[in-house]
C-alpha cells in the first residue's frame, strides 16, 4: 500500500514538472495545474507516511502557485509529523502573513494559534510570541473574546516560566479587555492572579496598588474575591505565613487555573514567616513590681494595611 502511494506521488510530480515545462498551451508554464499535481503528490506521500517527500511537494506547490498560502501551512504540518517543529512553525508563520496580506485575518489567526500549540512544549518563549500575535490579530478585528483567550494562554506560559514582570503586564491587558466587554467576575479572578504575581515579584506596593485600583470594578468591593485578597495582603504585610497559607489554600485560590493556584501554594512571606504580634502576656510578678510596657511592635502593625 505504501509503495503504491509513493508511486502515485511520483507520477503526480512528473505531471507537475511537465506542466511547468510546457503547460496545456505548449508555450508557457501552467502553474495552476502544476500546483494541483504537487498537491496530489503531497497527499499521496503523506498517506505513505513519507513526510519529507510530502513536505517538499507542498513547498513546490506553494512556489508553483505563489498565492497558495495553504500549501505553506500544509508543508509546516508535514514538518510537524517529522518532529522538525521550529521549521514547521516558520512555514506556518509565513502562511499566516500571506493570509493577512490576502485579507483573511481569521485564517491567519488560526494558523498562528496552531503554530503556538505546536511549539509550546519545546519553546514556550516562541509560543508566547505567537499567542500574542494571534491576540493582536483578533483585537484588530474587534473580536475581543478570542483575543483575550489567547492573551490568557500567553500569561499562563509567562507565569510557568517565572517571567513575572511580563506576566503582570499581560494579565493587566487581559483585565482591561474583560472590563471592556463587561465580564466583571473574570476581572476579579485576574486581580487575584495579578496580586499573586506581584507578590512573587516581591513587590508588595504594586500588589496593594492593583487591589486599590480594582475597587473601581463594579461589584468587586464586597465580593469574596475582594475579602480574600484583603486577608492575603494583610497576612503578607504582617509576615503571618499561617494567614497567607490559609487564604491560598481556600477553594477560591485552589480552583483557579493551575499555574496561578501553584503561585498561591508556593507563596512565602518575607522574613521567613515570623509573625509580627504583640508580646505574650507577662507572668504574674511579685507584689510591688510593675509589668513591662507592651512592645512598640503591637502599635506599629495594629493598623494592618491602612
Coordinates of C-alpha atoms in Angstrom, one line a residue:
X1 CA 0.0 0.0 0.0
X2 CA 2.8 2.4 0.9
X3 CA 4.7 1.6 -2.3
X4 CA 1.6 2.2 -4.3
X5 CA 1.1 5.6 -2.8
X6 CA 4.7 6.5 -3.3
X7 CA 4.5 5.6 -7.0
X8 CA 1.3 7.6 -7.2
X9 CA 3.1 10.6 -5.7
X10 CA 6.0 10.3 -8.1
X11 CA 3.5 10.2 -11.0
X12 CA 1.9 13.4 -9.9
X13 CA 5.4 15.0 -9.5
X14 CA 6.2 14.0 -13.1
X15 CA 3.0 15.5 -14.3
X16 CA 3.6 18.7 -12.4
X17 CA 7.0 19.1 -13.9
X18 CA 5.6 18.5 -17.4
X19 CA 3.1 21.3 -16.8
X20 CA 5.9 23.6 -15.7
X21 CA 7.9 22.9 -18.9
X22 CA 5.2 23.2 -21.5
X23 CA 1.7 23.7 -20.0
X24 CA -1.5 22.9 -21.8
X25 CA -1.0 25.7 -24.3
X26 CA 2.5 24.4 -25.2
X27 CA 4.0 27.9 -25.0
X28 CA 4.1 28.8 -21.3
X29 CA 4.2 27.1 -17.9
X30 CA 0.8 26.1 -16.4
X31 CA 1.5 27.0 -12.8
X32 CA -2.1 26.2 -11.6
X33 CA -2.1 22.7 -13.0
X34 CA 1.4 22.1 -11.7
X35 CA 0.4 23.3 -8.2
X36 CA -2.6 20.9 -8.3
X37 CA -0.4 17.9 -9.2
X38 CA 2.1 18.8 -6.5
X39 CA -0.8 19.0 -4.0
X40 CA -2.0 15.5 -5.1
X41 CA 1.6 14.2 -4.7
X42 CA 1.8 15.7 -1.2
X43 CA -1.3 13.8 -0.2
X44 CA -0.1 10.6 -1.7
X45 CA 3.3 10.9 0.1
X46 CA 1.5 11.8 3.4
X47 CA -0.7 8.7 3.1
X48 CA 2.5 6.7 2.6
X49 CA 4.0 8.4 5.7
X50 CA 6.8 9.8 3.5
X51 CA 6.6 13.1 5.3
X52 CA 9.9 14.5 3.9
X53 CA 8.7 14.0 0.3
X54 CA 5.3 15.3 1.3
X55 CA 6.8 18.5 2.7
X56 CA 8.9 19.0 -0.5
X57 CA 5.8 18.5 -2.6
X58 CA 3.9 21.1 -0.6
X59 CA 6.6 23.6 -0.9
X60 CA 6.8 23.1 -4.6
X61 CA 3.0 23.6 -4.7
X62 CA 3.4 26.9 -2.9
X63 CA 6.2 28.0 -5.3
X64 CA 4.2 27.0 -8.3
X65 CA 1.2 28.9 -7.0
X66 CA 2.7 31.7 -5.0
X67 CA -0.6 32.8 -3.5
X68 CA -1.3 29.3 -2.3
X69 CA -0.9 30.1 1.4
X70 CA -2.4 26.8 2.5
X71 CA 0.5 25.0 0.9
X72 CA 3.0 26.6 3.2
X73 CA 0.8 25.7 6.2
X74 CA 0.5 22.1 4.9
X75 CA 4.2 21.9 4.5
X76 CA 4.6 23.1 8.1
X77 CA 2.3 20.3 9.3
X78 CA 4.4 17.8 7.4
X79 CA 7.4 19.1 9.2
X80 CA 5.5 18.7 12.5
X81 CA 5.0 15.0 11.6
X82 CA 8.8 14.8 11.2
X83 CA 9.3 16.4 14.6
X84 CA 11.0 19.4 13.0
X85 CA 8.9 21.9 15.0
X86 CA 11.0 25.1 14.7
X87 CA 11.0 24.7 10.9
X88 CA 7.3 23.8 10.9
X89 CA 6.5 27.0 12.8
X90 CA 8.5 29.1 10.4
X91 CA 6.4 27.9 7.4
X92 CA 3.1 28.3 9.3
X93 CA 4.1 31.8 10.2
X94 CA 4.8 32.6 6.6
X95 CA 1.4 31.2 5.6
X96 CA -0.3 33.4 8.3
X97 CA 1.5 36.5 6.9
X98 CA 0.2 35.7 3.5
X99 CA -3.3 35.1 4.8
X100 CA -3.1 38.6 6.4
X101 CA -1.9 40.2 3.2
X102 CA -4.7 38.5 1.3
X103 CA -7.3 39.9 3.7
X104 CA -8.2 36.7 5.6
X105 CA -7.2 37.6 9.2
X106 CA -9.3 34.9 10.8
X107 CA -7.4 32.2 8.9
X108 CA -4.1 33.9 9.8
X109 CA -5.0 33.9 13.5
X110 CA -6.0 30.3 13.5
X111 CA -2.7 29.4 11.7
X112 CA -0.7 31.3 14.3
X113 CA -2.6 29.7 17.2
X114 CA -1.8 26.2 15.7
X115 CA 1.9 27.2 15.5
X116 CA 1.8 28.2 19.1
X117 CA 0.3 24.9 20.2
X118 CA 3.0 23.0 18.2
X119 CA 5.9 24.8 19.8
X120 CA 4.5 25.4 23.3
X121 CA 6.3 22.4 25.0
X122 CA 9.5 22.9 23.1
X123 CA 10.0 26.7 23.0
X124 CA 7.5 28.4 25.4
X125 CA 9.0 31.8 24.7
X126 CA 8.2 31.4 21.0
X127 CA 4.7 30.2 21.8
X128 CA 4.1 33.3 24.0
X129 CA 5.1 35.5 21.0
X130 CA 2.7 33.6 18.6
X131 CA -0.2 33.7 21.1
X132 CA 0.4 37.5 21.5
X133 CA 0.5 37.9 17.7
X134 CA -2.8 36.0 17.4
X135 CA -4.4 38.1 20.1
X136 CA -3.3 41.3 18.2
X137 CA -4.9 40.0 15.0
X138 CA -8.2 39.2 16.8
X139 CA -8.1 42.6 18.6
X140 CA -7.6 44.4 15.4
X141 CA -10.7 42.7 14.1
X142 CA -12.6 43.7 17.3
X143 CA -13.0 40.1 18.3
X144 CA -12.1 40.7 21.9
X145 CA -13.3 37.4 23.4
X146 CA -11.0 35.5 21.1
X147 CA -8.2 38.0 21.7
X148 CA -8.4 37.7 25.5
X149 CA -8.4 33.9 25.4
X150 CA -5.1 33.9 23.6
X151 CA -3.7 36.5 25.9
X152 CA -4.6 34.2 28.8
X153 CA -2.6 31.4 27.2
X154 CA 0.4 33.8 26.9
X155 CA 0.0 34.9 30.6
X156 CA 0.0 31.4 31.9
X157 CA 3.1 30.4 29.9
X158 CA 4.9 33.5 31.3
X159 CA 3.9 32.6 34.8
X160 CA 5.1 29.0 34.2
X161 CA 8.4 30.3 33.0
X162 CA 8.6 32.7 36.1
X163 CA 8.8 35.7 33.8
X164 CA 6.8 37.6 36.3
X165 CA 7.4 41.2 35.0
X166 CA 6.0 40.3 31.6
X167 CA 3.2 38.2 33.2
X168 CA 2.0 41.2 35.3
X169 CA 1.7 43.3 32.1
X170 CA 0.0 40.5 30.2
X171 CA -2.6 39.9 32.9
X172 CA -3.3 43.7 33.1
X173 CA -4.1 43.6 29.4
X174 CA -6.4 40.7 29.9
X175 CA -8.1 42.6 32.7
X176 CA -8.6 45.7 30.6
X177 CA -10.3 43.7 27.9
X178 CA -12.5 41.8 30.3
X179 CA -13.6 45.3 31.7
X180 CA -14.3 46.5 28.2
X181 CA -16.6 43.5 27.5
X182 CA -18.1 43.9 31.0
X183 CA -17.1 40.5 32.2
X184 CA -16.5 41.7 35.7
X185 CA -16.4 38.4 37.7
X186 CA -13.4 37.4 35.5
X187 CA -11.8 40.7 36.3
X188 CA -11.9 39.7 40.0
X189 CA -10.1 36.5 39.2
X190 CA -7.5 38.3 37.1
X191 CA -6.9 40.7 40.1
X192 CA -6.1 37.7 42.3
X193 CA -3.7 36.4 39.7
X194 CA -2.1 39.8 39.3
X195 CA -1.7 40.2 43.1
X196 CA -0.1 36.8 43.3
X197 CA 2.3 37.6 40.5
X198 CA 3.3 40.9 42.1
X199 CA 3.9 39.2 45.5
X200 CA 6.2 36.7 43.7
X201 CA 8.0 39.7 42.3
X202 CA 8.5 40.8 45.9
X203 CA 6.6 44.0 45.1
X204 CA 4.0 44.5 47.8
X205 CA 3.4 48.1 46.8
X206 CA 2.4 47.0 43.2
X207 CA 0.1 44.3 44.7
X208 CA -1.6 46.8 47.0
X209 CA -2.0 49.3 44.2
X210 CA -3.5 46.6 42.0
X211 CA -6.0 45.9 44.8
X212 CA -6.9 49.5 45.3
X213 CA -7.5 50.1 41.5
X214 CA -9.8 47.1 41.4
X215 CA -12.2 48.8 43.8
X216 CA -13.4 50.7 40.7
X217 CA -14.6 47.5 39.0
X218 CA -18.4 47.1 39.6
X219 CA -19.2 44.6 42.3
X220 CA -15.6 43.9 43.3
X221 CA -15.8 45.7 46.7
X222 CA -17.8 43.3 48.9
X223 CA -17.1 40.2 46.8
X224 CA -15.5 37.1 48.3
X225 CA -12.5 37.8 46.0
X226 CA -12.0 41.2 47.5
X227 CA -12.3 39.9 51.1
X228 CA -9.8 37.1 50.4
X229 CA -7.3 39.5 48.8
X230 CA -7.6 41.9 51.8
X231 CA -6.8 38.9 54.1
X232 CA -3.9 37.9 51.9
X233 CA -2.3 41.3 51.8
X234 CA -2.8 41.8 55.5
X235 CA -1.1 38.5 56.3
X236 CA 1.7 39.2 53.8
X237 CA 2.3 42.7 55.3
X238 CA 2.4 41.3 58.8
X239 CA 4.6 38.4 57.8
X240 CA 2.0 36.0 59.0
X241 CA 2.6 32.8 57.0
X242 CA -0.3 31.0 58.6
X243 CA -2.8 33.6 57.4
X244 CA -1.3 33.7 53.9
X245 CA -1.3 29.9 53.6
X246 CA -4.9 29.7 54.9
X247 CA -6.1 32.1 52.2
X248 CA -4.1 30.5 49.4
X249 CA -5.4 27.0 50.4
X250 CA -9.0 28.2 50.2
X251 CA -11.2 26.8 47.4
X252 CA -11.2 30.3 45.8
X253 CA -7.5 30.1 45.2
X254 CA -7.0 26.4 44.8
X255 CA -9.6 26.1 41.9
X256 CA -8.0 28.9 39.8
X257 CA -6.1 28.0 36.7
X258 CA -3.4 25.6 37.8
X259 CA -0.5 28.0 37.2
X260 CA -2.0 30.6 39.5
X261 CA -3.0 28.0 42.1
X262 CA 0.6 26.9 42.3
X263 CA 1.7 30.6 42.8
X264 CA -0.6 30.8 45.8
X265 CA 0.6 27.5 47.3
X266 CA 4.2 28.5 46.9
X267 CA 3.9 32.0 48.3
X268 CA 6.2 32.7 51.2
X269 CA 6.1 35.9 53.2
X270 CA 9.2 37.9 53.7
X271 CA 11.3 37.2 56.8
X272 CA 10.6 33.5 56.9
X273 CA 7.0 33.8 58.2
X274 CA 7.7 35.2 61.7
X275 CA 4.5 36.7 62.9
X276 CA 4.6 40.3 64.0
X277 CA 2.3 40.1 67.0
X278 CA 2.0 41.7 70.4
X279 CA 4.3 40.1 73.0
X280 CA 2.8 37.3 75.1
X281 CA 1.2 38.4 78.4
X282 CA 3.8 38.5 81.2
X283 CA 3.8 36.0 84.0
X284 CA 2.5 37.2 87.4
X285 CA 5.0 39.3 89.3
X286 CA 5.5 39.6 93.0
X287 CA 3.7 42.4 94.6
X288 CA 5.4 45.7 94.3
X289 CA 6.8 45.1 90.8
X290 CA 5.4 46.6 87.6
X291 CA 4.7 44.8 84.4
X292 CA 6.8 45.8 81.4
X293 CA 5.3 48.0 78.8
X294 CA 3.9 46.4 75.7
X295 CA 6.3 46.4 72.8
X296 CA 6.1 49.1 70.2
X297 CA 5.6 46.4 67.6
X298 CA 2.0 46.0 68.5
X299 CA 1.1 49.6 67.8
X300 CA 3.2 49.6 64.6
X301 CA 1.2 46.9 63.0
X302 CA -2.2 47.4 64.7
X303 CA -3.5 49.2 61.7
X304 CA -3.0 46.3 59.2
X305 CA -2.9 47.6 55.6
X306 CA -4.1 51.1 56.4

